[in-house]
Coordinates of N, CA, C and O in Angstrom, one line a residue:
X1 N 112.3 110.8 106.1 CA 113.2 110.6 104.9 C 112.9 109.3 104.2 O 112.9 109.2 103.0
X2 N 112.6 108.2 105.1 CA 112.5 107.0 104.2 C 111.0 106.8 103.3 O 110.7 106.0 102.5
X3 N 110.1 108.0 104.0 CA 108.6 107.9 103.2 C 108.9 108.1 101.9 O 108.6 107.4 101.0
X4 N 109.6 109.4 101.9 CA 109.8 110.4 100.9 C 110.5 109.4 100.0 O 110.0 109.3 98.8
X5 N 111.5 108.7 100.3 CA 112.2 107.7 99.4 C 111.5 106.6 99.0 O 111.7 106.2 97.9
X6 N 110.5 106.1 99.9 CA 109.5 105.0 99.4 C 108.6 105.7 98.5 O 108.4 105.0 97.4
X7 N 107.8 106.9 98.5 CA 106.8 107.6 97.9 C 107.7 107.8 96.1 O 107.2 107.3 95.1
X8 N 109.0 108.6 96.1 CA 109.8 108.2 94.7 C 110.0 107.6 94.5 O 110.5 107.9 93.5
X9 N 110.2 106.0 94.8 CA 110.6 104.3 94.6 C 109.4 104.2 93.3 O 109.6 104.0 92.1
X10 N 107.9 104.6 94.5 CA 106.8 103.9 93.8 C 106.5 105.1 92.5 O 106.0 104.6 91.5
X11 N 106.7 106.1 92.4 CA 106.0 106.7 91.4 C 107.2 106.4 90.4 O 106.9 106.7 89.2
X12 N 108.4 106.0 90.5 CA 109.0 105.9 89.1 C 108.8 104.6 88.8 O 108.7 104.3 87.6
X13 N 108.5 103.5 89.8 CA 108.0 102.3 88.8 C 106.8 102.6 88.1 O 106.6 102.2 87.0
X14 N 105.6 103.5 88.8 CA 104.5 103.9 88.3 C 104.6 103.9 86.9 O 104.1 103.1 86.0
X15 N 105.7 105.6 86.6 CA 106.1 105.9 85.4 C 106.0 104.6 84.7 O 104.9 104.2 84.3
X16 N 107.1 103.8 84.4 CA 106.9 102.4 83.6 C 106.1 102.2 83.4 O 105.7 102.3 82.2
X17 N 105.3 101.9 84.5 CA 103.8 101.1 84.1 C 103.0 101.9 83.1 O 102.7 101.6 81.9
X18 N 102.7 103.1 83.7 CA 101.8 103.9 82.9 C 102.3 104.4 81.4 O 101.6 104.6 80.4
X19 N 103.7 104.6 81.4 CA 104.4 104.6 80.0 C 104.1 103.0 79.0 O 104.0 103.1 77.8
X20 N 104.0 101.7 79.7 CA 103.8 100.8 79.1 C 102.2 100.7 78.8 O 101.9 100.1 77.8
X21 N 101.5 100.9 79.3 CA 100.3 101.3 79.1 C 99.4 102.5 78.2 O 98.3 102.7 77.7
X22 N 101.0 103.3 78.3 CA 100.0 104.6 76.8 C 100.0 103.8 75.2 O 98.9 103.7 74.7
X23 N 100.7 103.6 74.8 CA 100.6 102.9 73.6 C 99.3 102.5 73.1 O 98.5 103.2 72.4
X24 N 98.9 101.1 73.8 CA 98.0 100.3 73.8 C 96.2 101.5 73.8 O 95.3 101.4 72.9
X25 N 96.0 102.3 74.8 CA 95.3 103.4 75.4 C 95.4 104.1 74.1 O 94.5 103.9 73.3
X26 N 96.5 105.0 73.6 CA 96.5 105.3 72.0 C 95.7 104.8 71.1 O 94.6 105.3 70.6
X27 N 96.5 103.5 70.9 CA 96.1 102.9 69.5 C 94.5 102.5 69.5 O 93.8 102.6 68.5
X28 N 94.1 102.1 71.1 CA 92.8 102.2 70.7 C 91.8 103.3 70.8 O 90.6 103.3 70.4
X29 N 92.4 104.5 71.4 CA 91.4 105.7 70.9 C 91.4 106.0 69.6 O 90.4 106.4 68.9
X30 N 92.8 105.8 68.9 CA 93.0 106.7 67.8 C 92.3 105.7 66.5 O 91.9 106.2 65.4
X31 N 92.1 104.1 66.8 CA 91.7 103.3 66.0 C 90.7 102.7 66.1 O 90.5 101.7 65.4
X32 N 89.9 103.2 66.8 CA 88.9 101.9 67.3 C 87.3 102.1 66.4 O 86.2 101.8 66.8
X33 N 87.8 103.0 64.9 CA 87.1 102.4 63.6 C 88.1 101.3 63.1 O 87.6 100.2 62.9
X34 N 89.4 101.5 62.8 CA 90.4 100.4 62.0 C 89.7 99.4 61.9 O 88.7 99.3 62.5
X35 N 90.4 98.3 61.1 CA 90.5 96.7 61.4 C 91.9 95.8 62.1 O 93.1 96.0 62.2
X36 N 91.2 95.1 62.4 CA 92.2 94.4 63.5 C 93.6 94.4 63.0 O 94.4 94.6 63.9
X37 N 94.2 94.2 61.6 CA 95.5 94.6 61.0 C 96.6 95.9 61.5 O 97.7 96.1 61.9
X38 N 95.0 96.7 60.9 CA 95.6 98.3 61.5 C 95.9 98.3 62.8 O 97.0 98.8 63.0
X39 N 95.4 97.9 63.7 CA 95.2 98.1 65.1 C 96.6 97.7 65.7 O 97.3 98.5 66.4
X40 N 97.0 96.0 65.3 CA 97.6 95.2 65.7 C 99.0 96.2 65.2 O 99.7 96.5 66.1
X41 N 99.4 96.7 63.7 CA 100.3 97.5 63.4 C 100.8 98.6 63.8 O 102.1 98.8 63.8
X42 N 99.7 99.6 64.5 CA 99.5 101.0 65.3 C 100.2 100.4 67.0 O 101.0 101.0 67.7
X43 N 99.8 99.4 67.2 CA 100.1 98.7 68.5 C 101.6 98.2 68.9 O 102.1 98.2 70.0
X44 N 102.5 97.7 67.2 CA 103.8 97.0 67.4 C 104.4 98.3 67.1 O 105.2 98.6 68.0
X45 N 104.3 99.0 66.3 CA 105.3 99.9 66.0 C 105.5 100.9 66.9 O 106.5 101.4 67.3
X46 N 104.0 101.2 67.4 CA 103.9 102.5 68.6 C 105.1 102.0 69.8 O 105.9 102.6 70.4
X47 N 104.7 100.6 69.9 CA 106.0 100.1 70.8 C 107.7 99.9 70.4 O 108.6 99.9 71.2
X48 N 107.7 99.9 69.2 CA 109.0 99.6 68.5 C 109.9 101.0 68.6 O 111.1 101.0 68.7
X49 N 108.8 102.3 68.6 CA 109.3 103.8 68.4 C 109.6 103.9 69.9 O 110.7 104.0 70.2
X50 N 108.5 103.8 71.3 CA 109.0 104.3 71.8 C 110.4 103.6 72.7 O 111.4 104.0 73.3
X51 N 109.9 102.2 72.5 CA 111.2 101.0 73.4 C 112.5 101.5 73.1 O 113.4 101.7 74.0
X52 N 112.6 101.9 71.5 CA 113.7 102.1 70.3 C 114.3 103.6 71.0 O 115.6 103.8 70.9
X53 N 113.5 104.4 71.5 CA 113.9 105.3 71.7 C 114.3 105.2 73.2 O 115.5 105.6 73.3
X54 N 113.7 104.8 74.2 CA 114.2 104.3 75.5 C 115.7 103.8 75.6 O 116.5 104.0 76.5
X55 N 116.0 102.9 74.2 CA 116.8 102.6 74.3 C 118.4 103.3 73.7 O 119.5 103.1 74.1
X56 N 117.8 104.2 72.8 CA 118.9 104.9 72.0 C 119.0 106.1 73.2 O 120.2 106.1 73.5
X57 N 118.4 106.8 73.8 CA 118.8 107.9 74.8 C 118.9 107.5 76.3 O 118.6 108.2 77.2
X58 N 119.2 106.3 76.5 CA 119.0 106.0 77.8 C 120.7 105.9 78.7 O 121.0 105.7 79.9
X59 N 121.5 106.2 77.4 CA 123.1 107.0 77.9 C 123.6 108.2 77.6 O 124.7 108.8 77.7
X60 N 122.6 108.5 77.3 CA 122.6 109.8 76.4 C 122.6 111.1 77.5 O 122.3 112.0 76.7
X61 N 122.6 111.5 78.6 CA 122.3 112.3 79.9 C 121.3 112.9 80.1 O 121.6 113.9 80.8
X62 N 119.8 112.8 79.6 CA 119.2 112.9 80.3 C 118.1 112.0 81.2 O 117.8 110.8 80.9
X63 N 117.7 112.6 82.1 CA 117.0 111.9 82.9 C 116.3 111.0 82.6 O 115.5 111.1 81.6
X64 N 116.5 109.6 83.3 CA 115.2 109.1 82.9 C 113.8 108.8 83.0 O 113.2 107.8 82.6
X65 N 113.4 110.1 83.7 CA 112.1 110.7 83.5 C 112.2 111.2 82.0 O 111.5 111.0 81.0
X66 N 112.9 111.6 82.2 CA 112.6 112.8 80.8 C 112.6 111.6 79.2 O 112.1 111.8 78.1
X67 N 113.5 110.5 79.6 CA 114.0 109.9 78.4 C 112.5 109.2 78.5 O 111.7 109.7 77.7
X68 N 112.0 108.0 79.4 CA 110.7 107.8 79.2 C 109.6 108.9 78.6 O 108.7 108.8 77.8
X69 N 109.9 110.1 79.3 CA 108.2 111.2 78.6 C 108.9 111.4 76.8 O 108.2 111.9 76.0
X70 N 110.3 111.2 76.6 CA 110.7 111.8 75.1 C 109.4 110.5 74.4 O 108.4 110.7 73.7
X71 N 110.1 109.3 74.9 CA 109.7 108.1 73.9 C 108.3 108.0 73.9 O 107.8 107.6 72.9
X72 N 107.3 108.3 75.3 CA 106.3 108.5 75.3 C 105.4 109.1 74.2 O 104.5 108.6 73.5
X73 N 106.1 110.5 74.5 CA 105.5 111.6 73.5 C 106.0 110.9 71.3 O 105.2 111.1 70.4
X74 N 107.1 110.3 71.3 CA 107.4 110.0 69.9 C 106.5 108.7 69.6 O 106.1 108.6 68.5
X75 N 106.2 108.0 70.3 CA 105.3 107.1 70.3 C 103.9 107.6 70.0 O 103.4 107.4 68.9
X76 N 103.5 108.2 70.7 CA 102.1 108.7 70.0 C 101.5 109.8 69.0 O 100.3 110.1 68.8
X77 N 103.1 110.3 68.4 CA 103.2 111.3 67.6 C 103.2 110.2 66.3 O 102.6 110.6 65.3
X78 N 104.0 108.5 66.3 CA 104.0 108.4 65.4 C 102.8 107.4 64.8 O 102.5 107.2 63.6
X79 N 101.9 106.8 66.2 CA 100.6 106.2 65.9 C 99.7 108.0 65.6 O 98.5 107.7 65.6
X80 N 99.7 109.1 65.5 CA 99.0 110.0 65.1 C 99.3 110.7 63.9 O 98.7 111.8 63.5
X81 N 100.6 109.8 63.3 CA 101.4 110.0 62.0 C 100.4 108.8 61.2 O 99.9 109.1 60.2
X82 N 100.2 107.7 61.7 CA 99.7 106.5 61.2 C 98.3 106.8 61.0 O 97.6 106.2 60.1
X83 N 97.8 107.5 61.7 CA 96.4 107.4 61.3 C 95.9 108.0 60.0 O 94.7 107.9 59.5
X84 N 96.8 108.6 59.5 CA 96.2 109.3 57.5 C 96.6 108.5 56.9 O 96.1 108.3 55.7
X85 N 97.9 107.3 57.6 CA 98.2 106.4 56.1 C 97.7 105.1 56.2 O 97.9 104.3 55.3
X86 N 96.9 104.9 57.4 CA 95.7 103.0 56.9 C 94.6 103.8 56.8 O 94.2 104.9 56.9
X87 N 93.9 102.1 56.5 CA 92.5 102.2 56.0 C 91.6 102.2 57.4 O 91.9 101.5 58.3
X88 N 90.5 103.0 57.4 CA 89.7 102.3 58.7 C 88.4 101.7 58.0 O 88.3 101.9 56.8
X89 N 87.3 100.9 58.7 CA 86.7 100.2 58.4 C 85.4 101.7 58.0 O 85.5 102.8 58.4
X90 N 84.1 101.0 56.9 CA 83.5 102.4 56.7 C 82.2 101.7 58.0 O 82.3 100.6 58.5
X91 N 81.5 102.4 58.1 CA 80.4 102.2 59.1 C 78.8 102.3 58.1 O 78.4 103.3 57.5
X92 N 78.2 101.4 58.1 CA 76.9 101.8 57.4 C 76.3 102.8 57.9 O 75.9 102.7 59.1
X93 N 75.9 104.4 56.9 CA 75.6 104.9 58.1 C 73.8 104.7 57.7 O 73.4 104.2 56.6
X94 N 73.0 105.1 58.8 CA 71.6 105.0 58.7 C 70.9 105.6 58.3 O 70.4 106.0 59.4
X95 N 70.2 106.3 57.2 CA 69.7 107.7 56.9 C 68.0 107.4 57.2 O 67.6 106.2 57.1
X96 N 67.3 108.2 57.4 CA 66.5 108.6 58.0 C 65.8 109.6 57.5 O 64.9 110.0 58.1

């Protein structure tokens, strides 16, 4: 019994970690033409939606598995909302 309790201890701090870690993982797949403005913007806000939401459903009854995967998921819905309205950098391309 107490593995079983130690083995769920560690995977919900996991959760955290890896929830604090999608953002960042995001913004740089979804940006990594941008410029450093865009990037740094995609990066505060992506955190501002999902914290914001962590914090508005976190009395709200559901789980907080589930309240982390909501804010997760709004978080990267809204850095993939962000990506039609900045600019990215153009790339010279090389023709041949």
């Amino acid at each position: 019994m107490s593995e079983s309790f130690s083995l769920v201890s560690f995977f919900s701090t996991a959760q955290w970690v890896v929830a604090f870690l999608f953002v960042p993982l995001v913004c740089w797949y979804e940006w990594s033409r941008s410029t450093l403005v865009c990037r740094w913007c995609a990066l505060v806000t992506g955190y501002t939606v999902q914290m914001g939401l962590v914090v508005a459903l976190i009395d709200s009854g559901f789980s907080l598995q589930a309240v982390i995967m909501l804010a997760s998921v709004a978080a990267y819905a809204w850095i993939k909302l962000m990506t039609g309205w900045l600019p990215t950098e153009r790339k010279a391309s090389v023709s041949s």
